[in-house]
Short mmCIF file of C-alpha atoms in Angstrom, two decimals:
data_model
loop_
_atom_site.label_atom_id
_atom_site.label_comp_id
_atom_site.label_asym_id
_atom_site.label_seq_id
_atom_site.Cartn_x
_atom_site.Cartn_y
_atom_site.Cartn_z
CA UNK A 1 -21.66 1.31 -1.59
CA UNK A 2 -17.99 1.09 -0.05
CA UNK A 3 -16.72 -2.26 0.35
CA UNK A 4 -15.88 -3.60 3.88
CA UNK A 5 -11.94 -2.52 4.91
CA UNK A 6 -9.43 -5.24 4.58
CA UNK A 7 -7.79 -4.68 7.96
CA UNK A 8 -9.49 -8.01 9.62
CA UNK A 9 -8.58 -10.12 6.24
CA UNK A 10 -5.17 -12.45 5.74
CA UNK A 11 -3.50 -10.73 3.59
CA UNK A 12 -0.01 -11.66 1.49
CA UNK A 13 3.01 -9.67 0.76
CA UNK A 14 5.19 -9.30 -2.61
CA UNK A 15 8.52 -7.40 -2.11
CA UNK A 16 10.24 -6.60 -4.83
CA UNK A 17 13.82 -6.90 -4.59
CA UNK A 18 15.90 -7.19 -7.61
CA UNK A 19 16.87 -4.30 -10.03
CA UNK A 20 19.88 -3.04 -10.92
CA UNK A 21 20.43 -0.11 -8.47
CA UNK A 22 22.53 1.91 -11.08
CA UNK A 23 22.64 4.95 -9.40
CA UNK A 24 23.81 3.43 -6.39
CA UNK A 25 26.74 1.30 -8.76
CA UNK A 26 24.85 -1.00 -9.11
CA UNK A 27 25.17 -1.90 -5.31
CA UNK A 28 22.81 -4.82 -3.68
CA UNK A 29 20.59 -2.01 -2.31
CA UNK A 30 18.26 -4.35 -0.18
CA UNK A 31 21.30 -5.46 1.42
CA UNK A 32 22.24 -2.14 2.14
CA UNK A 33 22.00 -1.17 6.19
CA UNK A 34 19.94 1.46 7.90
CA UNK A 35 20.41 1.73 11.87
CA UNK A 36 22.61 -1.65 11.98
CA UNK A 37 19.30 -3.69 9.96
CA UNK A 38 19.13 -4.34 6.11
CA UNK A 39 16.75 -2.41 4.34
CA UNK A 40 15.21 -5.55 3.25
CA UNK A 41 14.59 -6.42 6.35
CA UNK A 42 13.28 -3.21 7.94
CA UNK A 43 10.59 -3.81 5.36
CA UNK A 44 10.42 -7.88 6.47
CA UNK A 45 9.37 -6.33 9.58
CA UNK A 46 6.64 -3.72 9.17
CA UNK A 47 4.80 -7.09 7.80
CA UNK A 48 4.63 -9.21 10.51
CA UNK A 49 1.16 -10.97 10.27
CA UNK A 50 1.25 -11.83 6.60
CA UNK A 51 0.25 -15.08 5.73
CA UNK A 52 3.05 -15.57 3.23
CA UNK A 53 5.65 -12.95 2.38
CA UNK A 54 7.50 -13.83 -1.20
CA UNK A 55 10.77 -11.84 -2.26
CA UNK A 56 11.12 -11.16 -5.63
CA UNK A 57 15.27 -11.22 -5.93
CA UNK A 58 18.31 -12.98 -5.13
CA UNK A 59 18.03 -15.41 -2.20
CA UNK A 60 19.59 -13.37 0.63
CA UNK A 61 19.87 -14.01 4.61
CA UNK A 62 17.14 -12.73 6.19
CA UNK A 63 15.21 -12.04 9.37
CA UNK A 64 12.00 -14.04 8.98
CA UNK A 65 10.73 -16.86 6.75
CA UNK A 66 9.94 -15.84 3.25
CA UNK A 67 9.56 -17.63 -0.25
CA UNK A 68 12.25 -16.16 -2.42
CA UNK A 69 10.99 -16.16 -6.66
CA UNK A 70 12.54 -14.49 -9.52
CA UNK A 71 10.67 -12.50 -12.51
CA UNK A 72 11.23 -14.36 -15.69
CA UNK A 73 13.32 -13.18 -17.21
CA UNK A 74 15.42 -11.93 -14.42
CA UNK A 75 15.89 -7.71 -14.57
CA UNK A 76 12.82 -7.80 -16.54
CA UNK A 77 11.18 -5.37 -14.77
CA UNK A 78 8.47 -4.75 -12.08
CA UNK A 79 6.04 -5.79 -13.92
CA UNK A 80 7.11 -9.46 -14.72
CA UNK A 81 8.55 -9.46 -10.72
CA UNK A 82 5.23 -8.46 -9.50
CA UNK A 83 3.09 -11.23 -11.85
CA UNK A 84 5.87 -13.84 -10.26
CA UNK A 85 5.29 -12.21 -6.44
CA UNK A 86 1.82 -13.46 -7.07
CA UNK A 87 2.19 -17.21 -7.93
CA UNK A 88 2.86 -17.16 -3.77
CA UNK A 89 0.40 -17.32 -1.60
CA UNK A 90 -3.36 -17.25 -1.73
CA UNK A 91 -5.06 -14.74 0.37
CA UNK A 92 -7.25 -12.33 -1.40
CA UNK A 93 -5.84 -9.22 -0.69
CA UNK A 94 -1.78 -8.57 -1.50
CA UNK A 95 0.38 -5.98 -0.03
CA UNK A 96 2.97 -4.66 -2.67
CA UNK A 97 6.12 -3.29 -1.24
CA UNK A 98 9.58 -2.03 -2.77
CA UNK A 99 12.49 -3.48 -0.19
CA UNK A 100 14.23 0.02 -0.22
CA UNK A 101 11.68 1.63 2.46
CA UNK A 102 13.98 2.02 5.29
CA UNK A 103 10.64 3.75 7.26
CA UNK A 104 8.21 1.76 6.61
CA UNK A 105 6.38 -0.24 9.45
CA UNK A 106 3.23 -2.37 11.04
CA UNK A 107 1.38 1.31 11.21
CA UNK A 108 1.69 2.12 7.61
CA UNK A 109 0.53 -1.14 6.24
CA UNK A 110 -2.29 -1.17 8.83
CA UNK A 111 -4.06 2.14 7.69
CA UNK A 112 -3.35 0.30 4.23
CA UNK A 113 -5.77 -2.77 5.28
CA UNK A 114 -7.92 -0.39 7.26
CA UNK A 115 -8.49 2.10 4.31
CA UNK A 116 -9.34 -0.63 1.75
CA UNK A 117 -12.57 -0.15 0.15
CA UNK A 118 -12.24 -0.31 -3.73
CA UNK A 119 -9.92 -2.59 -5.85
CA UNK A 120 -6.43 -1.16 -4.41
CA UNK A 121 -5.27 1.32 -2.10
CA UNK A 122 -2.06 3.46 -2.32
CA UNK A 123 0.27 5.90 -0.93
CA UNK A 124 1.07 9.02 -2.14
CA UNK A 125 3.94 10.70 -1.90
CA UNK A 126 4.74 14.50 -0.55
CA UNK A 127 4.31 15.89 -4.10
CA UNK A 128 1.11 13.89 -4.71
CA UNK A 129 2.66 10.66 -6.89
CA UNK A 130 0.90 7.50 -6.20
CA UNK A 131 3.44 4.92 -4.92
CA UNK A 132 2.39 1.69 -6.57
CA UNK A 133 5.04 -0.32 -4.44
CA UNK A 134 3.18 0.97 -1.31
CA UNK A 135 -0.13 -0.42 -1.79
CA UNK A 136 -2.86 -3.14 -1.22
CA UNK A 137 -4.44 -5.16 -3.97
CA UNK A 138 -7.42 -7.05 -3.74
CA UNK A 139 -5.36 -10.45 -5.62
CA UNK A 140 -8.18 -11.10 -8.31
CA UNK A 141 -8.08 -7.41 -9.64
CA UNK A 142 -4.56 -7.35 -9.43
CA UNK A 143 -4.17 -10.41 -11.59
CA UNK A 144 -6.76 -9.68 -14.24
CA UNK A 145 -4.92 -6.08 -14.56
CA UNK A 146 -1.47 -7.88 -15.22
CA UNK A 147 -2.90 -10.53 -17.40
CA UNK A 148 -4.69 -7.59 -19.47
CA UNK A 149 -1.35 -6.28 -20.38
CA UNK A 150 -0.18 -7.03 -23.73
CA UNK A 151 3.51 -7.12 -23.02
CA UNK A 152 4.84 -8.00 -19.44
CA UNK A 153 8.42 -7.14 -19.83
CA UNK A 154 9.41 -3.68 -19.86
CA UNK A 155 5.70 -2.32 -19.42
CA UNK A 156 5.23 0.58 -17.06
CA UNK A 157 4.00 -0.26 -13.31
CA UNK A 158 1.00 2.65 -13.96
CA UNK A 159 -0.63 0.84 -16.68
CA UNK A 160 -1.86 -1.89 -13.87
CA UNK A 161 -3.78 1.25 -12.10
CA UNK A 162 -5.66 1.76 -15.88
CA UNK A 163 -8.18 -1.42 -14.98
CA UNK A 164 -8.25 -1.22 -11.06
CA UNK A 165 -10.55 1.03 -9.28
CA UNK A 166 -8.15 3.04 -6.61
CA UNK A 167 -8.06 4.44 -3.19
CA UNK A 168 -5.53 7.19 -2.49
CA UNK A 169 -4.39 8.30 0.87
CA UNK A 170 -1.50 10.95 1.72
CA UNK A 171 1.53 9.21 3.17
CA UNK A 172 2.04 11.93 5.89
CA UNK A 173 4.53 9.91 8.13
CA UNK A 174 7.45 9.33 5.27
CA UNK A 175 6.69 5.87 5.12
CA UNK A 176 7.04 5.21 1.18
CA UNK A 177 10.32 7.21 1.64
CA UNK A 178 12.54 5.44 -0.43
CA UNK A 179 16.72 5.27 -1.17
CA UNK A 180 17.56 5.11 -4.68
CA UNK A 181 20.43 7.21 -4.22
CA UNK A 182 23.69 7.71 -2.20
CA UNK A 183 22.48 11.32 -0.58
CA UNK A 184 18.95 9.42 0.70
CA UNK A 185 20.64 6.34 2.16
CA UNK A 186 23.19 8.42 4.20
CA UNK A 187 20.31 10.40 4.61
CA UNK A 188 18.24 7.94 5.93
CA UNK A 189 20.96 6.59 7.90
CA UNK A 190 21.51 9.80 9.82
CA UNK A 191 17.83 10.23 10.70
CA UNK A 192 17.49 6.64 12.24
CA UNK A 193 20.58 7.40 14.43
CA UNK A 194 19.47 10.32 15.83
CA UNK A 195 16.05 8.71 16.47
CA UNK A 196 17.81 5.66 18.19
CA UNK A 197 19.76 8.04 20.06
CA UNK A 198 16.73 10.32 21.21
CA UNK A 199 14.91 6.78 22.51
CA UNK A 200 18.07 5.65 24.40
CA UNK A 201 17.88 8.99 26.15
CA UNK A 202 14.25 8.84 26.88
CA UNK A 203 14.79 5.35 28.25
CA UNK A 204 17.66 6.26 30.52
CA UNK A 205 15.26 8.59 32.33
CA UNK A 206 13.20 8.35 35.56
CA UNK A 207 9.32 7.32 33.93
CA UNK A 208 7.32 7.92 37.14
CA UNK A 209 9.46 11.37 37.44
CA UNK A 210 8.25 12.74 34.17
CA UNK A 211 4.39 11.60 34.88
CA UNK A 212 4.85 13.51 38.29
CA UNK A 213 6.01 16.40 36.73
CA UNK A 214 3.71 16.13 34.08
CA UNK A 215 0.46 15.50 36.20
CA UNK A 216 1.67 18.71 38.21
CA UNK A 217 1.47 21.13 35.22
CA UNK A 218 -1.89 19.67 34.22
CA UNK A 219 -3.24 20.14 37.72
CA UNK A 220 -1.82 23.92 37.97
CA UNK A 221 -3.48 24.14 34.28
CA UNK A 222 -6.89 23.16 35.02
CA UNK A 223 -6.67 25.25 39.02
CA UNK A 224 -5.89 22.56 41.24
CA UNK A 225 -2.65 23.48 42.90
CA UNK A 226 -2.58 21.62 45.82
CA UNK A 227 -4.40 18.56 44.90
CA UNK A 228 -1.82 16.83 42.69
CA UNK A 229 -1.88 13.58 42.62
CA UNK A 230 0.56 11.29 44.80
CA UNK A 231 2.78 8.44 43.91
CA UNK A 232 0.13 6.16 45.27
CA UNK A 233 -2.68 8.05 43.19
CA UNK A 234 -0.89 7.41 40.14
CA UNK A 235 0.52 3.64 40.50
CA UNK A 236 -3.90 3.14 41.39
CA UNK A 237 -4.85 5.00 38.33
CA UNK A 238 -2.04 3.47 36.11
CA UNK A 239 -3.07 0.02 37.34
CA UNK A 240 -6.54 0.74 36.45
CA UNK A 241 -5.82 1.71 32.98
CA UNK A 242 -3.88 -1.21 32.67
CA UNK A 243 -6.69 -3.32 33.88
CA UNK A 244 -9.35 -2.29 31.97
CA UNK A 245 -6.93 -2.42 28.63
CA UNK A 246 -6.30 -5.74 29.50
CA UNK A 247 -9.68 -7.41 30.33
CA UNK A 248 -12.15 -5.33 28.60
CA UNK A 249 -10.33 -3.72 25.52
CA UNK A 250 -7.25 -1.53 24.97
CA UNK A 251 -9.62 1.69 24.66
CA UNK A 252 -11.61 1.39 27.93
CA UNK A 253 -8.39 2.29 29.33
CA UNK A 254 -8.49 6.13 28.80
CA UNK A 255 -12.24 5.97 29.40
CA UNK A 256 -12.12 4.00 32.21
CA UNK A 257 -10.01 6.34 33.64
CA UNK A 258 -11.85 9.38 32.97
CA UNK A 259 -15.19 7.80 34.19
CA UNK A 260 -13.23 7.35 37.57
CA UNK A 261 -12.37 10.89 37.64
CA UNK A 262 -15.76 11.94 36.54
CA UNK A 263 -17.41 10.10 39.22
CA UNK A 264 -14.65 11.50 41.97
CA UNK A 265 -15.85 14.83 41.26
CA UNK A 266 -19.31 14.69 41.17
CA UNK A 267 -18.80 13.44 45.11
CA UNK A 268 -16.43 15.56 45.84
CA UNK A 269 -15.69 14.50 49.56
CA UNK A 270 -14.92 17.97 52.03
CA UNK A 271 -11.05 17.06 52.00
CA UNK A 272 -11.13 18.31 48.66
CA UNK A 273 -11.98 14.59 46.94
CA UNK A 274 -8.57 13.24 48.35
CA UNK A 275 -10.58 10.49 50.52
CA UNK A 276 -13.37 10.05 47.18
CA UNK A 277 -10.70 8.75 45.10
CA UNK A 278 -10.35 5.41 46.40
CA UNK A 279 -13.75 3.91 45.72
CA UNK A 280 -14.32 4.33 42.47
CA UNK A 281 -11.09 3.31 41.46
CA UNK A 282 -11.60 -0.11 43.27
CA UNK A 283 -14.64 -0.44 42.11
CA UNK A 284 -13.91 -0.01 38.19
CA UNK A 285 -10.78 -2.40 38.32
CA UNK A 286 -12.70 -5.14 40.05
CA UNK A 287 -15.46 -4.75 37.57
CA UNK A 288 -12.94 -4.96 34.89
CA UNK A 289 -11.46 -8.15 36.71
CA UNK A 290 -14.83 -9.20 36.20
CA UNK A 291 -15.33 -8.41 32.45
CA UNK A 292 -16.37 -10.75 29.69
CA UNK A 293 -15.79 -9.20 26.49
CA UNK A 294 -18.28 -12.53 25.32
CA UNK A 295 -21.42 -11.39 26.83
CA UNK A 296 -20.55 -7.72 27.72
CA UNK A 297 -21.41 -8.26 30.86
CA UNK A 298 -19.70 -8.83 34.19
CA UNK A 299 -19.10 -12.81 34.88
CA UNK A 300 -22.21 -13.88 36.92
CA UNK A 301 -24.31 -10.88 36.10
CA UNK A 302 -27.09 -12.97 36.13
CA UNK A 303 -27.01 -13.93 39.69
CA UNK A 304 -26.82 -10.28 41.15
CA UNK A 305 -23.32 -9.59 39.94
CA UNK A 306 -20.14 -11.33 40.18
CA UNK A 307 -19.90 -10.88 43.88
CA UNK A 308 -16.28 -13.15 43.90
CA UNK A 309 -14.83 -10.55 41.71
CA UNK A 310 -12.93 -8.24 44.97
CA UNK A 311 -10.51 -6.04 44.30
CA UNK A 312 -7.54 -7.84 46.05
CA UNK A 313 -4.32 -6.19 44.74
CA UNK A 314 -6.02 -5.05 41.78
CA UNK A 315 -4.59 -1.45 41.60
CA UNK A 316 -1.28 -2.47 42.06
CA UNK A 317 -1.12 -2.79 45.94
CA UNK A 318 -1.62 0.38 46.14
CA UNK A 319 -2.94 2.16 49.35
CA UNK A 320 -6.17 2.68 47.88
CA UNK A 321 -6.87 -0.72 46.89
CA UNK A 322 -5.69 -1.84 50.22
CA UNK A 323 -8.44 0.94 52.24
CA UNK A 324 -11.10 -0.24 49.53
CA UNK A 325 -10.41 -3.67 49.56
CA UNK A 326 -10.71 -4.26 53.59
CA UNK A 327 -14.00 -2.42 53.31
CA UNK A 328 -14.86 -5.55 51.58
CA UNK A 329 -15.43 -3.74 47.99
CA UNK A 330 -17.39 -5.77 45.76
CA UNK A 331 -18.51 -5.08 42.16
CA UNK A 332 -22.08 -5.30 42.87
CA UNK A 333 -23.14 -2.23 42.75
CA UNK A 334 -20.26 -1.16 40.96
CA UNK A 335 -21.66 1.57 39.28
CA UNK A 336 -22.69 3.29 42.13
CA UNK A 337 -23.92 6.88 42.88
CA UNK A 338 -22.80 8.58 39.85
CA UNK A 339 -24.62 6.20 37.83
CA UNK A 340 -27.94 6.68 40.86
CA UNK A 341 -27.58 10.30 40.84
CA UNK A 342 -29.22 12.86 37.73
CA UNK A 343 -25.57 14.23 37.30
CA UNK A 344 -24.44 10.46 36.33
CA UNK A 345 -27.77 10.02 34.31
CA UNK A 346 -26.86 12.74 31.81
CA UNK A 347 -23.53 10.92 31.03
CA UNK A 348 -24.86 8.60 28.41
CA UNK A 349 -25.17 10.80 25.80
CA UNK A 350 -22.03 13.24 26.24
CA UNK A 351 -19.41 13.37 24.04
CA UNK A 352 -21.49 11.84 21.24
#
């Protein structure tokens, strides 16, 4: 039987930063700077949320507050550095990272914690070798494995993985890439400025110009030239998403959505469901309002429905919300015909 996932447990980080870098001269490699930021601290930063983050190296400057320990004795190895990583800190499960990982981030050690179910979980890399500093211990394991060796200093890194029982997934993302030489931190240099450039560019353009031109092709796609959506359709429907993400959970967003659209064609009005898409917009984000993620249940359910939850400026001030909202829209009631009618009956088990 698998083991619950660590991603809702404290967890603690080791990075190891010391070595000799010799075939970078012997250079202080986590010092080193990818995209105008350290690679020590690119990895600092991929690990926000750690209850205690210890660096096994030189005190350096850094970005965030960490414990800085040495191995003993000092260039003794990985080994030795990771047994004196875990003197700091005390949660039971300990993220292991090398401070050369100029790709790392908060993604890649979150499908670490969420794919924990055995005594450790690892990378590996493109050619299928685990990386062991790009992992998540559970602490006990972890310990009993290092205090099994016989010899700390100088023993290999894989003879910890002997005791512990192990969890490999694929790094597909480049994560655990790593720069141990010249060619891969130039390399890794020129990949993060063209990335930083492509952003800037993205940035610098008009947003609610792309979704227009994007929400054009999907309607020509799916045969509905001619009933494209407007800019007031899409600041209602954006401020619905963001609604629902907020109140309920970031998921309903998307579904949320789609349940609006859903219920806009099944009551298709004869203007071609131009004048249906108002109320079921207004109705969803004042249900939202109304959310408690507690009960799962609208606020004052109980009593009829939460008839105090309006839409008022819900969707953004948007000419929908305006139409709906002097109509005196309420949420009780919320869910309405498509939830009445046998066409919204046979939604509850689609897509399942």
């Amino acid at each position: 039987m698998e083991r619950p996932s660590g991603v809702g447990e404290p967890f603690d980080v080791i990075v190891l930063a010391g070595g000799g870098a010799r075939r970078l001269g012997g250079a202080d490699k986590p010092a080193l700077e990818v995209g105008g930021v350290s690679l020590l601290d690119r990895v600092l930063a991929a690990c926000r949320g750690a209850a205690s983050v210890a660096v096994v190296g030189p005190p350096r400057q850094v970005s965030r507050a960490v414990v800085f320990t040495r191995e003993y004795p000092p260039g003794g190895g990985p080994v030795p550095a990771l047994t004196a990583g875990l003197t700091v800190g005390s949660a039971d499960l300990v993220a292991v990272f090398a401070a050369d990982l100029p790709f790392l981030d908060a993604e890649a050690v979150t499908v670490l914690r969420r794919s924990l179910t055995a005594d450790a979980v690892l990378y590996t890399d493109a050619r299928g070798k685990d990386q062991l500093l790009a992992a998540l211990y559970r602490r006990n394991k972890l310990a009993a494995a290092l205090e099994a060796l016989p010899e700390l200093r100088g023993a290999r890194l894989f003879s910890v993985l002997n005791a512990l029982e192990v969890t490999r997934i694929p790094d597909t993302r480049g994560a655990t890439t790593d720069c141990d030489t010249w060619d891969a931190v130039h390399a890794a240099r020129a990949l993060v400025a063209t990335r930083l450039a492509t952003k800037a560019k993205m940035e610098d353009m008009d947003d609610k110009k792309q979704l227009a031109d994007w929400c054009a092709a999907a309607a020509a796609e799916l045969g509905l030239t001619g009933h494209e959506l407007t800019d007031a359709d899409l600041d209602a429907i954006l401020a619905l998403a963001g609604v629902a993400a907020h109140n309920v959970l970031r998921p309903a967003a998307p579904l949320t959505t789609f349940l609006a659209g859903y219920a806009i064609g099944l009551r298709s009005s004869t203007d071609g469901g131009r004048g249906a898409l108002d109320g079921p917009i207004a109705k969803l984000s004042a249900l939202a309002q109304a959310w408690d993620p507690a009960t799962g249940t609208p606020a004052g359910a109980g009593r009829g429905g939460p008839a105090g939850a309006t839409v008022g400026g819900s969707v953004a001030g948007s000419p929908a919300a305006t139409r709906d909202a002097s109509a005196g829209a309420a949420v009780g009631g919320a869910t309405g015909a498509a939830a009445d009618s046998p066409a919204g009956d046979s939604t509850g088990s689609g897509g399942r």
